[in-house]
Structures are given as structure tokens and as C-alpha cells.
Amino acid sequence: MSTEAPAGSPAPASLSASHPLAAPSALPYQLPPFAEITPELVREALLAGMAEQRAEVAALVADPAEPTFDNTVLALERSGQLLARAERVFHNMTSAVSSDRIREIEREVAPLAAVHDDALRLDPALFARVDAVHARRRDVGLDEESVRLIERYHLDFVLAGAGLDDAGRTRLSELNQRLAELSTTFDQNLQAATEAAAVVVEDVAALDGLSEGEVAAAAGAAAERGRAGAHLLTLVLPSGQPALAKLRSRELRRRLYEASVTRASSGEHDNGPIAAEMAHLRAVRARLLGFDTHADLIAADQTAKTSAAVDALLGELVGPALANARAEAEVLRELAGADGVELAAWDWAFYSERVRAERYAVDSAALRPWFELDRVLVDGVFRAAELLYGYTFRPRPDLVGYHPDTRVWEVFGADGEPVGLYLGDYFAREGKRGGAWMSSFVTQSTLLDTRPVVFNNLNVNRPAASQPTLLTLSEVTTLFHEFGHALHGLFSAVTYPRFSGTSVSRDFVEYPSQVNEMWALWPEVLTHYATHVETGEPLPVETVQAIEAASLWGEGFATLEYLAATLLDQAWHRLDADTLVDDPQAFEAAALAAAGVAFDLVPPRYRTTYFQHVFAGGYSAGYYSYIWSEVLDADTVEWFKENGGLRRDNGDVFRSRLLARGGSVDSLAAFRAVRGRDADTAPLLRRRGLSPAA
């Protein structure tokens, strides 16, 4: 293997000892020294890290000794630690604190990283050593986690194309490099288009329906962009925008909706042609690797295993979901008609909220004073973790995060032993991508003697100065969800970093976080955090009962918008290698119609041009994983309820048998170790109102 730098990049010198990323951080738990880190220093570390790992692997390949677990697979697992440190910091920069310079570096580095990855995965000499170790994996007395590590690396190499001939490897590397460039462009286009699509409101009267705090936040957002005196409605990532449920101005609802669903679909930031080229190149790559489609390639390394299994689950849901959505639409049409309005997509959320208020006595906007961010986080999210798992969270104001919004907590286990760090970054801002997510700066590993440093990002609108941060019920659920991912990382107890925390199959990774959502409305948790921000009064019992009674209202919409996005993802990635779409919007419309989910009143949760998950994230042909994971989640929620709910012994079982194991065991085997059997779809169907027993 060559140790030269990839073509087009300057050959990096070794980092000086004073470089903040040259060695593991001396801060607690190896928290990166953010105060010392600049984009330029991260760029240096990325380039040096690639060179260092190539040198490490070159030495591994040149070893004249017979390939063994220690000198091949374990050596490979230990390699690239500088690169890993730099990548984790840089990925956070690009998503949470982006700037023009960071985007320039991203465009430079993305294709170089693709070349670097291929230099490792497509090295025939390296694969020959891994293959030799794999052939003898059961004969040399290794423990099960070590055997699984060998199998994992071997499958990685096979699916990456290590078995191709020279011409095939060259072609594959070209495809990967181009896809890396396109993915970066898609992501940067989307961020720019989303910021540009924010709706400017000159007349404050048009904001009727929003709270005082929301109006003030819109004024603040406008002022930040040089529009003092106006108001700005910024966009979140999905098609549906929270303000659509509240704005009484139908014209403003229309403007906001259209700004959302047309993002990045024309002009200089048009992502349509980029998505089409990416889908085509993925199909070409899949054929090169011996698969009919990209979807088949992806499924082969998931718990689903085949596209047919994905189709079977989705097919079970489409008909009932569409029927439920149409039934909901009839209710909404009647309400809208009484106002002289012909129901349109931008009216759905507004009239749906009226149904909640009139039929179920639930006013979502009126709930917000009971959901103050810190109360939800400390007295809700953290408290649930303490009750269920015995873990506690202590503020560390002495530790500096990557942005002034970031807060740091030290985490302690049930016996008081230190576990790691949890960072929270909850506010939307310019330079931060939409959505909510969890990631890690340091992953747990006994091999490397590291403990986890994990973080959550949300995009809550910042309140006006001196005002409390009030969440919607949906944002409360999102906070519990993302914290479920954080717990998956914090509970990790594995040997190898390859298996740490959330390093599981894509269609399994959402499962633990979805389970954690159940505690948001659990009485022992809810009564502790849901107190009125001004009066201190608890959320009335009858309101909680109304929320639960209303839980099935809107499931038709929610399931259909999700399925539409999932089936759109599948359509793009079921294309064969001979097809290149020339009209992405026409393709999208035809795909939704063919899948039976085309309904003008319910747009896909993500349309093609802002479908970040699949064109700039890790979910290509994998967006189905949310519903796939929800099958496991719904069944596990029933297990908790059958066994007494929020009890330490239940938490200990779920933590030790599943969450702590990460990717070190088969994912479905870990599920069976908790549930005692394979998953049943019936709980999911009942939850979503898709079965007669719902």
C-alpha cells in the first residue's frame, strides 16, 4: 500500500506536539480542547491522520509474519486514532458550527477521505491477510467478541469491493470519490437553501396565533440577519413546519408551506440533478459489487437482510395508513369548510390542532408553558435515566464545549463510578443544520481505555432575552428520543471501538432511542417535570388523559408522510445501473403514485431535494429503518409495561443485555435476550391505529 498523500492534497507534515489534536486530550475523558481548535488545525489533523493511518496499515501489510488476529485485525482496529479524533471534531463542525471556511475544507477533504477509505478497503494485500485470519477464526481460541470483529471486518471488505480485479477497484474508487463530492454539495446546498427560504414577515399582525415568545423569537431571528423591524420564520428540516399549526393567516401558512416543500428545487442550490446523479452512481456501484440495486446492497448488511423483507413490512402498512389519512382529511375538510376554506396541505396542521382542542381538549400551543427546557431535561430526561438505570448527571461548567450554547455534564453509574461526559446543544442557529441528532467525540473501548463523550443536538427556537425556553410536546419527545441514543453510547461496555455504543445495524440503531420516548409521558416522570413555568402548577391530570386519548389522532397523517418518504428513498435506490433520471420532480411524483402513497394533502416527510438522510447522511435505502426499529420498540414497550414499567431491574436487563453490548453481538439476538422471543408486529399496528384492535 502506498503511503503517499492522495492526489490533489498537500503532503502533510507530522503534527507538532503542541497541536491540540496530535494526541488524546488531557482534559477529563479526553474531551477535545475546543478553545484551542480552529478549522485550519482540524484540516491539518485530517490530512496528517490519513497519512498516519496509511503508514500504519502499510507496516501491517509488510509484516512478514503469518497473519494473525493480533498482527492483522487487532492492528487494523488500533490504526487511525489521529484521524478518528479529527473526523469526529470536523463532522461536528460541519453540522453544528459551519462557516464558509469550514464548507471549503469540507469540499476539499470529502473526496480525499473517499480516496483514503478506498486505499484501505480495496488493498488486495490487506484483504488477503484479513481473509486468512477469517478462514481460521474459529480455530485459534478467540472469544466471541474477537471472532465477531474478524467477521465484521471481513464483511466490510467484501461489501466494499475488496474482491474486485484491478479495473473494478479503480472504477469503484472513482465512483466513491464522485459520490463523496456530490453528497457534500447536496448538504451544503440544502443548508444554504434552507436559510434562504426562511419566510420574512413585515406585518406582525400576520403572526396572529403565535405566542409572545414565538413572535419575539421571530423578531430576533430577523434582526440576526439584518432585518430589524421585520420577523423571520426559519425552517426546520421536515416538510411540516411547527408554525403551520398555529398561524391564523392562511396566506402566511401557504407561504411557509411552499417555502418548505420547494427548498433546493431550483436555482443555484437545486439538489434535484445531484440526487439523480447520486442514485445513478449508487446503482452503478451496486452492479459492480454484484447486486441488482443499491437497496439490495444496503439490505445485505442490515437486520432486514433483503429488500423483499423491507417490502413485506412496508406493504403491510401502506393501505391502512392511506385509509386513516383519508378519514382524517374528511374530518378536517368539514372544519375548514365551515370557515369557507377548501382544505389544502398548508391547512392540515392548523385544522388538525383544532380537532385536538375540540374533540380531545388538547391545545398543543397551550401546553408549552409546562415544558420548560431545563425542567424537561433535568427533572424529566435525566430523572428517568436515574430511576430506570441508576445513572446521574452532574453539571461541569468548568468544561468548555464547541459553542457557547453547549453545556457539559459528567455522568456517573449506579455505584457512583464515573462513566463519561454528556454534552447538550439545543438551540437553532445559523451554521447549524436542521433536525436533531446524537454523536460522539470519544467512544467507549476497553482496548483503547476510553470512556464515552457523547452529545445531543436539537434545533429549538431561541427565546427572546430573559424569556424561558418552552418546548412543544413534539420537541419534548425528540429530546427523550435523542437522549436514548446518548444512553446507548454512555452504556457501552465493549472491548473494541468498532462495536461501541450505537455502532449497530442502521435498521436497529433507532430502536433504543424510540424506546426511551415512552418515559416522556410516564406518570412518575411527567409529574416531576411538567410544571407551569410561571405558577409552578402541575400539568392537570385531565390534560394528560386528553393527550393520551388523542394519541391516535393524526397517526394516519404521521404514518403516511413517513411511508411516503421511505418509499421515495426505496424508489430512488431500486433504479438499475442503466437508468439516469432526467426529471427528478416527475420521477418523485411517479414513484409516490406507484407506491400508493400519493396524496396531495400529505406531502412526504422529506421530498427529494431536502432528503438529507439519504443524500447527505447514512440512510440511503435505509430510511425504512425507523419503522423497522419501531416494530422492536413497540414490542419492547409492552415488555416494560408487562414487567412493571419504570423499575431498576427492568432497566438493568435492558442496559446489560442490549444497550451495553453495542455491535459486539447480533442485534436481533440482543433483542431476544430481553424479550425472550422474536419481535411481533401487532404492538406497532395497535400503536399506529393500523389494526382493528387499536
XYZ file of C-alpha atoms in Angstrom:
694
model
C 0.000 0.000 0.000
C 1.251 3.450 -0.864
C 1.840 5.871 1.988
C 1.724 8.876 -0.322
C -0.954 11.511 0.147
C -3.957 11.314 -2.193
C -3.591 13.218 -5.439
C -4.593 16.845 -5.097
C -3.733 17.259 -1.438
C -0.571 18.725 0.036
C 1.584 16.114 1.706
C 1.022 16.867 5.402
C 3.896 17.144 7.777
C 3.705 15.346 11.086
C 1.765 17.355 13.606
C 3.736 19.207 16.230
C 3.388 18.020 19.799
C 1.593 21.267 20.614
C -1.189 20.617 18.085
C -4.455 20.209 20.048
C -5.364 17.003 18.205
C -1.910 15.425 17.940
C -2.519 13.229 20.990
C -5.529 12.250 23.072
C -6.742 15.249 25.024
C -5.537 15.687 28.606
C -8.962 17.016 29.588
C -11.361 14.789 31.541
C -12.466 11.798 29.439
C -10.371 13.134 26.532
C -12.886 15.905 25.838
C -11.448 17.785 22.838
C -9.822 21.109 23.808
C -12.300 23.165 21.799
C -10.889 26.508 22.925
C -7.651 25.655 21.105
C -9.162 24.134 17.956
C -9.616 26.065 14.705
C -10.808 24.878 11.297
C -7.274 25.146 9.943
C -5.888 22.964 12.718
C -8.581 20.359 12.115
C -7.747 20.357 8.406
C -4.097 19.712 9.262
C -5.084 16.869 11.572
C -7.354 15.278 8.962
C -4.610 15.218 6.331
C -1.971 14.071 8.803
C -4.360 11.458 10.175
C -4.908 9.948 6.732
C -1.179 9.785 6.136
C -0.556 8.264 9.556
C -3.157 5.548 9.082
C -1.833 4.695 5.613
C 1.630 4.287 7.149
C 0.239 2.117 9.950
C -1.569 -0.131 7.522
C 1.421 -0.268 5.177
C 3.507 -1.584 8.080
C 0.794 -4.110 8.886
C 0.729 -5.394 5.297
C 4.535 -5.563 5.123
C 4.773 -7.741 8.243
C 6.449 -10.988 7.080
C 4.835 -12.996 9.874
C 1.834 -15.188 9.190
C -1.409 -13.183 9.500
C -2.970 -13.495 12.949
C -5.741 -11.784 14.832
C -3.218 -9.640 16.738
C -0.954 -8.573 13.867
C -3.752 -8.001 11.354
C -7.299 -7.428 12.640
C -6.331 -6.001 16.021
C -3.639 -3.862 14.420
C -6.219 -2.587 11.953
C -8.622 -1.822 14.809
C -5.915 0.203 16.596
C -4.960 2.184 13.483
C -6.217 5.636 12.554
C -6.692 7.118 16.008
C -5.475 10.584 14.998
C -7.810 10.532 12.001
C -10.734 9.421 14.171
C -10.161 12.287 16.633
C -10.017 14.812 13.822
C -13.015 13.397 11.953
C -15.286 13.494 14.984
C -14.456 17.125 15.663
C -14.764 18.083 11.995
C -18.074 16.306 11.449
C -19.444 18.269 14.357
C -18.091 21.499 12.898
C -19.801 20.893 9.556
C -23.153 20.137 11.168
C -23.309 22.409 14.221
C -20.964 25.390 13.690
C -20.478 25.589 9.937
C -18.982 28.593 8.163
C -17.761 29.472 4.687
C -14.250 28.276 5.563
C -15.473 25.030 7.100
C -17.540 24.363 3.974
C -14.459 24.998 1.815
C -12.475 22.491 3.857
C -15.332 20.002 3.633
C -15.378 20.258 -0.169
C -11.609 19.724 -0.212
C -11.475 16.861 2.264
C -14.557 14.794 1.317
C -13.088 13.344 -1.907
C -9.708 12.844 -0.218
C -11.414 10.871 2.548
C -13.133 8.710 -0.065
C -9.782 8.012 -1.713
C -8.275 7.222 1.680
C -11.035 4.787 2.611
C -10.724 3.023 -0.713
C -6.949 2.803 -0.349
C -7.583 0.679 2.731
C -10.675 -1.289 1.765
C -9.539 -2.053 -1.778
C -5.965 -3.065 -0.915
C -5.702 -6.699 -2.104
C -2.737 -7.460 0.161
C -4.581 -6.193 3.224
C -7.712 -8.134 2.289
C -5.660 -11.283 1.778
C -4.406 -11.031 5.357
C -7.908 -10.378 6.745
C -9.257 -13.245 4.640
C -6.618 -15.613 6.010
C -7.465 -14.683 9.602
C -11.160 -15.047 8.812
C -10.682 -18.562 7.492
C -9.153 -19.680 10.830
C -11.252 -17.547 13.174
C -12.857 -20.489 14.974
C -9.650 -22.460 15.346
C -7.413 -20.231 17.460
C -9.236 -19.926 20.781
C -10.620 -16.405 20.418
C -13.558 -15.111 22.463
C -16.849 -14.399 20.707
C -16.366 -10.641 20.511
C -12.995 -11.110 18.796
C -14.483 -13.609 16.345
C -17.244 -11.133 15.594
C -14.658 -8.390 14.995
C -12.960 -10.573 12.379
C -16.293 -11.327 10.717
C -17.252 -7.667 10.752
C -14.031 -6.554 9.075
C -14.256 -9.346 6.520
C -17.806 -8.371 5.553
C -16.789 -4.703 5.397
C -14.065 -5.555 2.906
C -16.288 -7.820 0.799
C -19.119 -5.286 0.533
C -16.604 -2.520 -0.158
C -15.323 -4.382 -3.225
C -12.072 -5.894 -1.990
C -12.661 -8.926 -4.194
C -12.729 -6.911 -7.420
C -9.972 -7.008 -10.019
C -7.704 -4.018 -10.671
C -10.058 -2.416 -13.175
C -13.026 -2.911 -10.874
C -11.210 -1.394 -7.915
C -10.202 1.629 -9.967
C -13.760 2.153 -11.185
C -15.160 1.731 -7.683
C -12.758 4.288 -6.270
C -13.828 6.774 -8.955
C -17.481 6.223 -8.073
C -16.871 6.637 -4.353
C -14.922 9.835 -4.845
C -17.617 11.372 -7.048
C -20.349 10.334 -4.605
C -18.456 11.951 -1.740
C -18.253 15.201 -3.706
C -21.953 15.099 -4.572
C -23.019 14.316 -1.012
C -21.075 17.313 0.271
C -22.607 19.566 -2.378
C -26.116 18.302 -1.578
C -25.638 19.020 2.120
C -24.192 22.482 1.573
C -26.879 23.363 -0.978
C -29.566 22.292 1.476
C -28.158 24.348 4.304
C -27.919 27.439 2.094
C -31.364 26.875 0.553
C -32.992 26.337 3.946
C -31.550 29.565 5.286
C -32.565 31.432 2.119
C -36.116 30.030 2.244
C -36.870 31.474 5.689
C -40.075 33.495 5.387
C -39.841 37.231 6.060
C -42.958 38.753 7.646
C -43.200 42.533 7.529
C -46.586 42.887 9.249
C -46.547 41.456 12.766
C -50.332 41.069 12.622
C -49.814 38.162 10.201
C -48.212 36.223 13.077
C -51.518 36.053 14.931
C -51.708 32.657 16.617
C -48.092 32.527 17.719
C -47.231 33.172 21.337
C -45.495 36.335 22.508
C -42.294 34.367 22.937
C -42.503 32.937 19.418
C -43.136 36.369 17.927
C -40.160 37.747 19.847
C -38.009 34.854 18.655
C -39.029 35.600 15.042
C -38.056 39.237 15.563
C -34.720 38.166 16.972
C -34.089 35.845 14.027
C -34.798 38.700 11.609
C -32.512 41.056 13.485
C -29.680 38.498 13.388
C -29.939 38.553 9.585
C -30.023 42.304 9.289
C -33.810 42.697 9.002
C -34.502 44.688 12.160
C -38.191 45.574 12.438
C -39.317 42.512 10.484
C -39.940 38.941 11.630
C -38.409 35.752 10.243
C -39.893 32.245 10.286
C -36.949 29.883 9.898
C -37.395 26.338 8.559
C -36.831 23.030 10.284
C -35.731 20.053 8.212
C -39.003 18.118 7.574
C -41.778 19.288 5.255
C -44.082 20.189 8.134
C -43.222 23.417 9.955
C -44.373 23.882 13.596
C -45.905 27.318 12.962
C -48.371 25.840 10.442
C -50.412 24.507 13.355
C -50.827 27.979 14.883
C -50.828 30.711 12.247
C -54.312 32.078 11.633
C -53.240 33.812 8.437
C -53.960 31.310 5.683
C -51.810 33.263 3.241
C -48.818 33.097 5.578
C -49.419 29.379 6.097
C -49.313 28.951 2.321
C -46.082 30.923 2.009
C -44.425 28.959 4.802
C -45.554 25.592 3.446
C -44.424 26.357 -0.104
C -41.077 27.673 1.119
C -40.595 24.373 2.940
C -41.561 21.891 0.208
C -39.776 23.713 -2.631
C -36.424 24.036 -0.861
C -33.347 23.353 -3.005
C -35.533 22.537 -6.020
C -34.446 25.326 -8.374
C -31.788 27.932 -8.961
C -28.194 27.792 -7.833
C -28.923 25.394 -4.957
C -31.047 22.914 -6.934
C -30.444 19.470 -5.439
C -32.608 17.575 -7.941
C -29.883 16.817 -10.503
C -27.460 15.987 -7.682
C -29.865 13.455 -6.169
C -30.466 11.891 -9.584
C -26.758 11.537 -10.282
C -26.135 10.078 -6.842
C -28.897 7.492 -7.276
C -27.467 6.521 -10.657
C -23.890 6.220 -9.426
C -25.030 4.173 -6.430
C -26.809 1.814 -8.816
C -23.680 1.525 -10.960
C -21.625 0.778 -7.872
C -24.106 -1.850 -6.678
C -23.904 -3.683 -10.012
C -20.120 -3.568 -9.864
C -20.329 -5.221 -6.443
C -22.670 -7.938 -7.667
C -26.042 -6.565 -6.531
C -29.079 -5.708 -8.630
C -29.682 -2.375 -6.897
C -28.248 -0.133 -4.219
C -31.161 -1.107 -1.965
C -30.125 -4.771 -2.220
C -26.539 -3.861 -1.359
C -27.607 -1.909 1.723
C -30.083 -4.531 2.967
C -27.408 -7.239 2.862
C -25.648 -5.626 5.846
C -28.763 -4.848 7.912
C -31.007 -6.948 10.102
C -33.579 -6.913 7.276
C -31.089 -8.795 5.026
C -33.173 -8.393 1.832
C -35.216 -5.755 0.008
C -38.067 -8.259 -0.072
C -38.230 -8.206 3.731
C -38.405 -4.405 3.673
C -41.191 -4.557 1.085
C -43.144 -7.029 3.199
C -43.237 -4.688 6.203
C -43.968 -1.524 4.224
C -46.649 -3.279 2.194
C -48.451 -4.213 5.387
C -48.698 -0.543 6.366
C -49.498 1.432 3.202
C -53.171 0.558 2.767
C -54.242 1.150 6.380
C -52.160 4.333 6.633
C -53.702 5.834 3.484
C -57.184 4.898 4.658
C -56.568 6.528 8.035
C -55.178 9.685 6.418
C -58.194 9.959 4.113
C -60.538 9.548 7.088
C -58.691 12.305 8.943
C -58.901 14.503 5.841
C -62.695 14.203 5.797
C -62.864 15.472 9.377
C -60.588 18.380 8.503
C -62.475 19.228 5.312
C -65.648 19.642 7.334
C -63.942 22.004 9.778
C -62.265 24.001 7.018
C -65.498 24.163 5.029
C -67.235 25.808 7.977
C -64.656 28.608 7.581
C -65.280 28.788 3.844
C -61.909 27.151 3.166
C -61.195 24.360 0.694
C -58.692 22.250 2.615
C -55.124 22.425 1.270
C -51.887 20.889 2.512
C -50.922 24.100 4.335
C -54.203 23.974 6.271
C -53.832 20.427 7.594
C -51.827 21.137 10.745
C -53.973 24.166 11.626
C -57.270 22.293 11.493
C -55.734 19.173 13.000
C -54.885 21.256 16.057
C -58.496 22.402 16.174
C -59.605 18.759 16.246
C -57.267 18.109 19.169
C -58.668 21.122 21.005
C -62.348 20.493 20.259
C -62.534 16.710 20.244
C -59.854 15.886 22.791
C -59.480 19.176 24.686
C -55.773 19.296 23.805
C -54.341 22.652 22.772
C -50.750 21.894 21.798
C -49.675 25.535 21.915
C -51.201 25.970 25.380
C -49.112 23.052 26.673
C -45.777 24.800 26.128
C -45.623 26.634 29.497
C -45.486 23.223 31.182
C -42.469 22.157 29.135
C -39.578 24.439 30.041
C -36.336 23.085 28.567
C -34.272 22.735 31.738
C -37.125 21.192 33.684
C -37.760 18.687 30.912
C -34.059 17.872 30.646
C -33.026 17.690 34.308
C -36.251 16.682 36.013
C -37.556 14.586 33.151
C -34.934 13.108 30.855
C -32.171 12.780 33.455
C -34.592 11.669 36.179
C -35.965 8.852 34.014
C -32.406 7.619 33.463
C -31.765 7.741 37.198
C -34.954 5.875 38.105
C -34.508 3.221 35.431
C -30.744 2.770 35.352
C -29.377 4.484 38.464
C -27.252 6.900 36.377
C -26.841 10.528 37.462
C -25.719 13.715 35.672
C -23.644 16.445 37.329
C -23.086 19.828 35.596
C -19.476 20.583 34.649
C -19.464 24.348 33.930
C -15.668 24.235 34.102
C -15.527 22.245 30.862
C -15.819 24.158 27.585
C -17.965 22.961 24.688
C -17.595 23.718 20.988
C -20.118 26.628 21.071
C -21.373 28.931 23.850
C -24.743 27.155 23.664
C -23.142 23.825 24.570
C -23.427 22.550 28.136
C -21.497 19.701 29.723
C -22.482 17.130 32.338
C -20.397 14.394 33.941
C -22.158 11.040 34.085
C -21.976 8.589 36.980
C -23.159 4.993 37.142
C -25.416 3.341 39.697
C -22.485 2.696 42.039
C -21.212 6.255 41.749
C -18.405 5.317 39.375
C -17.545 7.881 36.659
C -18.854 6.885 33.239
C -18.221 9.728 30.784
C -19.500 13.102 29.601
C -22.783 14.222 28.073
C -22.947 17.470 26.050
C -26.160 19.209 25.048
C -26.587 21.786 22.260
C -30.282 22.542 21.927
C -30.810 25.828 20.032
C -31.200 26.505 16.312
C -28.774 28.997 14.790
C -27.188 29.965 11.511
C -24.483 27.476 10.547
C -26.263 24.553 12.216
C -28.077 22.002 10.092
C -31.702 21.198 10.772
C -33.034 18.212 12.668
C -31.852 16.540 15.843
C -29.062 14.034 16.329
C -26.586 12.334 18.640
C -22.927 11.656 18.046
C -19.694 11.085 19.954
C -16.357 12.811 20.419
C -14.919 9.775 22.214
C -16.301 6.232 22.110
C -16.016 3.656 24.885
C -13.449 0.873 24.440
C -11.526 -1.253 26.932
C -8.947 -1.913 24.207
C -8.117 1.803 23.999
C -9.045 2.523 27.642
C -11.501 5.238 26.620
C -14.793 6.306 28.143
C -17.628 7.886 26.181
C -18.088 11.563 25.424
C -21.445 11.896 23.658
C -23.553 14.857 22.604
C -27.088 15.709 21.526
C -28.098 18.423 19.084
C -31.627 19.812 18.750
C -32.971 22.842 16.886
C -35.251 24.582 19.370
C -36.022 28.211 18.553
C -34.118 30.508 20.881
C -36.429 32.585 23.089
C -36.184 36.310 23.446
C -33.716 37.567 26.035
C -34.695 36.717 29.633
C -37.579 34.517 28.439
C -37.751 30.796 29.273
C -37.259 28.184 26.581
C -40.630 26.487 26.152
C -40.918 23.263 24.170
C -43.727 21.738 22.197
C -44.818 18.219 23.136
C -43.145 17.050 19.927
C -39.864 18.673 20.993
C -40.146 17.015 24.391
C -40.468 13.646 22.641
C -37.497 14.479 20.420
C -35.360 15.289 23.460
C -36.203 11.944 25.069
C -35.526 10.226 21.722
C -32.101 11.732 21.146
C -31.166 11.090 24.756
C -31.965 7.425 24.103
C -29.144 7.462 21.533
C -26.914 9.172 24.091
C -27.621 6.425 26.639
C -26.738 3.825 24.017
C -23.324 5.462 23.767
C -22.894 6.036 27.502
C -23.850 2.470 28.493
C -21.406 0.860 26.080
C -19.249 -1.879 27.650
C -17.303 -3.444 24.780
C -13.682 -4.233 24.059
C -13.370 -2.923 20.527
C -14.219 0.603 19.364
C -15.704 -0.903 16.193
C -18.636 -2.118 18.332
C -19.018 0.812 20.710
C -22.397 2.278 21.569
C -24.547 2.998 18.526
C -22.264 1.044 16.153
C -25.065 -1.342 15.236
C -27.049 -2.024 12.075
C -28.695 1.071 10.635
C -32.127 -0.544 10.899
C -31.528 -1.288 14.601
C -29.930 1.952 15.767
C -33.200 3.877 16.178
C -34.758 1.166 18.321
C -33.266 2.026 21.749
C -33.916 5.743 21.244
C -37.523 5.108 20.275
C -37.990 3.016 23.419
C -36.727 5.951 25.502
C -39.596 8.101 24.217
C -42.033 6.101 26.349
C -40.844 7.781 29.544
C -41.862 11.277 28.360
C -45.472 10.703 29.448
C -44.803 8.091 32.127
C -46.568 9.363 35.299
C -43.548 9.094 37.631
C -41.524 11.172 35.154
C -44.117 13.572 33.760
C -45.361 14.738 37.156
C -41.804 15.623 38.123
C -41.017 17.915 35.187
C -44.343 19.165 33.750
C -44.981 22.173 35.983
C -46.147 25.568 34.757
C -43.215 27.891 34.194
C -44.938 30.818 35.940
C -47.288 29.310 38.517
C -45.489 26.059 39.319
C -48.787 24.195 38.963
C -48.507 20.597 37.690
C -49.932 19.663 34.319
C -53.552 18.773 35.106
C -54.362 15.067 35.197
C -57.269 15.598 32.811
C -54.894 17.210 30.310
C -52.597 14.199 30.448
C -55.608 11.944 29.938
C -56.658 14.048 26.963
C -53.179 13.796 25.435
C -53.334 10.017 25.754
C -56.875 9.910 24.354
C -55.718 11.994 21.384
C -52.664 9.836 20.724
C -54.218 8.085 17.715
C -55.483 11.293 16.147
C -53.065 12.248 13.388
C -51.461 8.810 13.112
C -52.854 8.476 9.601
C -51.025 11.635 8.567
C -47.865 10.768 10.500
C -47.643 7.232 9.139
C -48.407 8.246 5.568
C -45.904 11.126 5.461
C -43.243 8.793 6.846
C -44.082 5.956 4.437
C -44.062 8.380 1.511
C -40.507 9.430 2.369
C -39.429 5.828 2.945
C -40.882 4.590 -0.324
C -39.379 7.570 -2.156
C -35.985 6.570 -0.747
C -36.569 2.998 -1.920
C -37.669 4.160 -5.383
C -34.503 6.169 -5.935
C -32.384 3.235 -4.799
C -34.210 0.487 -6.680
C -33.115 2.035 -10.001
C -30.880 -0.155 -12.117
C -27.487 0.906 -13.378
C -28.812 1.713 -16.848
C -31.266 4.376 -15.667
C -30.455 8.039 -15.178
C -33.405 10.204 -14.169
C -33.575 13.455 -16.129
C -36.583 14.995 -14.332
C -36.274 14.377 -10.579
C -39.581 16.025 -9.701
C -41.511 13.969 -12.248
C -39.756 10.833 -11.011
C -40.735 11.649 -7.431
C -44.392 12.150 -8.365
C -44.482 8.903 -10.352
C -42.727 6.973 -7.569
C -45.202 8.128 -4.922
C -48.144 7.256 -7.173
C -46.727 3.814 -7.978
C -46.191 3.111 -4.278
C -49.783 4.042 -3.456
C -48.855 6.929 -1.155
C -49.543 9.932 -3.384
C -51.968 12.193 -1.524
C -51.835 15.924 -2.234
C -52.805 16.839 1.314
C -49.977 14.812 2.874
C -46.536 15.517 1.385
C -43.640 13.156 2.112
C -41.881 13.971 5.361
C -38.891 14.741 3.151
C -39.006 15.435 -0.561
C -36.059 14.540 -2.762
C -34.253 17.876 -2.731
C -34.129 18.148 1.075
C -33.932 14.451 1.914
C -30.728 14.907 3.855
C -30.908 11.469 5.469
C -30.423 9.634 2.198
C -28.400 12.015 0.051
C -26.118 13.565 2.677
C -26.388 11.152 5.594
C -26.056 7.450 6.268
C -29.617 6.392 5.453
C -29.560 5.768 1.689
C -32.027 2.918 1.037
C -32.284 2.789 4.817
C -34.923 5.299 5.852
C -37.203 2.301 6.368
C -35.134 1.620 9.495
C -37.277 3.930 11.645
C -40.402 1.820 11.158
C -38.366 -1.398 11.196
C -36.928 -0.342 14.540
C -40.366 0.711 15.744
C -41.550 -2.888 15.473
C -38.908 -3.766 18.075
C -39.639 -0.604 20.060
C -43.405 -1.145 20.319
C -42.902 -4.747 21.380
C -40.317 -3.699 23.993
C -42.621 -1.015 25.406
C -45.176 -3.761 26.013
C -42.440 -5.821 27.730
C -41.673 -2.927 30.073
C -45.362 -2.488 30.863
C -45.871 -6.201 31.430
C -42.990 -6.159 33.915
C -43.933 -3.117 35.959
C -42.562 -0.268 33.860
C -40.018 2.144 35.337
C -38.164 -0.292 37.598
C -34.435 -0.650 38.147
C -34.471 -4.390 37.477
C -36.105 -3.769 34.082
C -33.544 -1.078 33.326
C -30.677 -3.321 34.335
C -31.898 -6.058 31.975
C -32.309 -3.662 29.047
C -28.955 -1.985 29.711
C -26.827 -5.087 30.335
C -28.315 -7.405 27.711
C -28.775 -4.904 24.895
C -27.602 -1.299 25.296
C -24.193 -2.168 26.748
C -23.475 -4.730 24.034
C -23.413 -2.276 21.127
C -22.432 -4.111 17.961
C -20.498 -6.834 19.790
C -23.415 -9.275 19.419
C -26.034 -9.898 16.763
C -28.651 -7.148 17.141
C -31.702 -9.387 16.969
C -30.081 -11.834 19.388
C -29.742 -8.934 21.840
C -33.433 -8.164 21.355
C -34.331 -11.799 22.030
C -32.167 -11.734 25.164
C -34.510 -9.040 26.502
C -37.874 -10.054 25.038
C -37.418 -13.824 25.112
C -38.628 -14.229 21.522
C -38.620 -12.636 18.074
C -40.473 -9.355 17.593
C -44.210 -9.228 16.925
C -45.664 -6.534 14.619
C -49.022 -6.418 16.420
C -47.955 -3.829 19.058
C -46.795 -1.458 16.293
C -50.055 -1.839 14.387
C -52.047 -1.104 17.522
C -49.873 1.899 18.392
C -50.395 3.489 14.985
C -54.084 2.649 14.750
C -53.493 0.312 11.821
C -55.292 -2.754 13.141
C -58.856 -3.459 14.241
C -57.670 -3.990 17.819
C -56.203 -0.476 18.019
